[in-house]
Amino acid sequence: MLIDTTLREGAQMFGTCIPNQIGIEIAGRIADMGVEEIEIGWMGQQGLEELVRALRHQGATCDLSVWSPCRTVDVYRAAGLGIDTINIGLPVSDLHIAERLRTDRDGLTAMLRETVGLAHSCGIRRISIGLEDVTRADQEFALSMARMARDLGAVRIRLADTLGVMTPTRIAELVRFFAAGADMEIAIHCHNDFGMATANAITALEAGAHWADVSVLGIGERSGISALEEVAGHLRLVQGYDIYDMNLVRGLCDMVAELARIPVARNRPVSGDDIFAAESGLHVDGILKNPALFEPYDPAQTGANRILALGAKAGRGAVRTMLRQVGLEGPLHSIGSLVDTIRQRAAGAGRPLSQVEVQDLAKTQNCLEGGIC
C-alpha cells in the first residue's frame, strides 16, 4: 500500500510552495487514483483543517494522515483535525538524538512514551512512528523503540532512509530485521540521493513492508523520494495489482511539475512524452510486428502515445514493415534506395521522419521509378 506525501515531503522541496486550493486538487486526484493514504502536511502548517474538510466533502475514502514531531503539544493539536493517522517523527540515530534533539537515548525514550501515550488517550485511530535516520542508527536500539511504541498502542513503524544511502539488498535486510523483531505494520521512506529510491521502495514491499512513501515525480528534500507514478506503475503494470488508476498519472505529474517549476524529462519513466517513441530500425520493425517485443506495457494504460518514426538509424526491415502496414509494399521497387533517401532526409532535417513522411517518400520514389502513383 502507498502513502502519498506530496503535500508534506513534496512541499519541502526547495523553492516549492503548494497553496491550499491546489493542494486540495492534488490530493483529490491522488485519492481518485486509489492511493490508500495521503499525508496532508505537517503540524504547524496552516490550512490543515480546510484540507481535511475539503477532502472529506469530496468523498475521499483513503486514510488522511499528518506528520508531527515528537512533541505533546503537536500531538494534542493533531487530535483535533479529524485525521485517521498521526505519523510521529522519532529520530533514532545517535547523531540526530544528540545534535538535533539535544538529548540522549533515555530522553528520547521518555519523549516517545509521553507522545504515544497522549495520542492513544486522545483517540487518534492509528498511530505511526517514523524511525528517522534509522539506516545510520544502532539497530537494536531502534528496534527497542519500535517495540515500545507498539506496546503503547502504535500500529506502524516507518523506516526512513533519511540520506538515501541504502541499496535494494540492504533495504530488504532492514525490513526483514524489523519484521522479525516487531509485530506491527512496516512502512518505508526512501530518499533518492543516489537514485535508489524507487528500487528501494519496491524491494522493501517485496521483502515484507506493508507501506511505501511516495510523492508525485518523487519531489521532496534534496533529490526527493520514491516517485508515486513509478512505484504505483510497477505494482499495477508489472506485478499485476489491480489497484491504482494509472490513466490519471500523466495529468497529475504535469500539474505538479508546473507547480514545482521542474521540467518532466521526455524520457522520464512513466510520465515522459517520448518513452513510447522509437526511430531505431530494429525497434520500429519490432513494434510494428508486435508492440510487446519492445514495450513493457500498452501506452494507453497510462494515457501515453506511441510515436514511430524513421531517421538516420532506419533499416530495411523497419521500412518494409512500415510500408506493408499501409499497403505500399507491392509497388515499391527498391527498399534499399528508399532507406538511403530516408537517412539523408532525416540527417538534413536533424530529426527522424514521421510515418506519413516515409509513406510520401515511398510514393514519390515509385513514381520516379515508373511505379504506380
Tab-separated table of N, CA, C and O in Angstrom, residues 17 23 48 80 82 86 119 134 142 169 172 174 179 201 225 230 245 262 278 284 318 321 333-334 367:
chain	number	residue	atom	x	y	z
A	17	CYS	N	6.106	25.892	-2.983
A	17	CYS	CA	5.004	26.229	-2.081
A	17	CYS	C	3.706	25.742	-2.724
A	17	CYS	O	3.461	26.011	-3.905
A	23	GLY	N	-3.418	22.254	-3.321
A	23	GLY	CA	-3.182	21.041	-2.539
A	23	GLY	C	-4.417	20.163	-2.470
A	23	GLY	O	-4.324	18.926	-2.548
A	48	LEU	N	-4.578	22.986	7.520
A	48	LEU	CA	-4.790	21.538	7.589
A	48	LEU	C	-6.262	21.193	7.791
A	48	LEU	O	-6.771	20.234	7.197
A	80	GLY	N	-7.302	17.076	17.082
A	80	GLY	CA	-8.494	17.845	16.767
A	80	GLY	C	-8.739	18.051	15.288
A	80	GLY	O	-9.700	18.738	14.912
A	82	GLY	N	-9.373	15.646	12.991
A	82	GLY	CA	-10.246	14.657	12.365
A	82	GLY	C	-9.522	13.748	11.399
A	82	GLY	O	-10.130	13.214	10.456
A	86	ILE	N	-1.789	9.546	12.722
A	86	ILE	CA	-0.744	10.508	13.033
A	86	ILE	C	0.601	9.836	12.826
A	86	ILE	O	0.817	8.708	13.279
A	119	ALA	N	-1.297	10.430	22.279
A	119	ALA	CA	-2.031	10.168	21.040
A	119	ALA	C	-3.070	9.083	21.243
A	119	ALA	O	-4.198	9.172	20.731
A	134	VAL	N	17.030	5.854	10.497
A	134	VAL	CA	17.198	4.510	11.059
A	134	VAL	C	18.329	3.746	10.383
A	134	VAL	O	18.932	2.846	10.982
A	142	ALA	N	16.996	0.981	17.868
A	142	ALA	CA	15.841	1.367	17.057
A	142	ALA	C	14.717	0.350	17.191
A	142	ALA	O	13.534	0.712	17.280
A	169	THR	N	19.400	-4.440	-1.706
A	169	THR	CA	19.772	-5.582	-0.862
A	169	THR	C	19.738	-5.208	0.610
A	169	THR	O	19.195	-5.940	1.446
A	172	ALA	N	16.140	-4.520	1.978
A	172	ALA	CA	15.419	-5.769	2.229
A	172	ALA	C	15.835	-6.370	3.570
A	172	ALA	O	14.988	-6.852	4.340
A	174	LEU	N	16.969	-4.721	6.148
A	174	LEU	CA	16.425	-3.865	7.207
A	174	LEU	C	14.961	-4.191	7.474
A	174	LEU	O	14.539	-4.310	8.637
A	179	ALA	N	10.682	-6.718	10.730
A	179	ALA	CA	9.514	-7.593	10.639
A	179	ALA	C	9.639	-8.766	11.613
A	179	ALA	O	8.650	-9.194	12.219
A	201	ALA	N	12.038	1.211	-2.571
A	201	ALA	CA	10.647	1.103	-2.116
A	201	ALA	C	10.002	-0.192	-2.601
A	201	ALA	O	9.342	-0.904	-1.833
A	225	ILE	N	12.189	11.634	-3.073
A	225	ILE	CA	11.940	10.286	-2.571
A	225	ILE	C	11.408	9.408	-3.708
A	225	ILE	O	11.466	9.785	-4.874
A	230	GLU	N	6.059	5.865	-10.534
A	230	GLU	CA	6.932	4.729	-10.799
A	230	GLU	C	6.579	3.528	-9.924
A	230	GLU	O	6.488	2.392	-10.408
A	245	ASP	N	-5.294	3.605	-10.592
A	245	ASP	CA	-5.733	4.048	-11.909
A	245	ASP	C	-4.613	4.858	-12.547
A	245	ASP	O	-4.459	6.058	-12.283
A	262	ILE	N	9.573	22.372	-12.305
A	262	ILE	CA	10.578	21.410	-12.749
A	262	ILE	C	10.098	20.777	-14.058
A	262	ILE	O	8.920	20.452	-14.198
A	278	ALA	N	10.002	5.675	-30.938
A	278	ALA	CA	11.101	4.849	-31.448
A	278	ALA	C	11.457	5.269	-32.859
A	278	ALA	O	10.573	5.573	-33.665
A	284	VAL	N	11.604	-0.083	-34.326
A	284	VAL	CA	10.403	0.244	-35.105
A	284	VAL	C	9.857	-1.001	-35.778
A	284	VAL	O	8.648	-1.274	-35.745
A	318	ALA	N	12.559	-2.284	-40.986
A	318	ALA	CA	11.596	-1.328	-40.443
A	318	ALA	C	10.830	-0.631	-41.552
A	318	ALA	O	9.607	-0.449	-41.467
A	321	THR	N	8.357	-3.146	-43.147
A	321	THR	CA	7.211	-3.427	-42.278
A	321	THR	C	6.276	-2.232	-42.195
A	321	THR	O	5.047	-2.379	-42.241
A	333	HIS	N	9.753	-0.590	-55.615
A	333	HIS	CA	10.778	-1.267	-56.417
A	333	HIS	C	12.110	-1.426	-55.688
A	333	HIS	O	12.815	-2.399	-55.897
A	334	SER	N	12.455	-0.486	-54.843
A	334	SER	CA	13.792	-0.534	-54.252
A	334	SER	C	13.772	-0.058	-52.813
A	334	SER	O	13.814	1.144	-52.540
A	367	CYS	N	6.845	6.737	-58.212
A	367	CYS	CA	6.513	7.485	-59.421
A	367	CYS	C	7.746	7.749	-60.257
A	367	CYS	O	7.732	7.586	-61.489
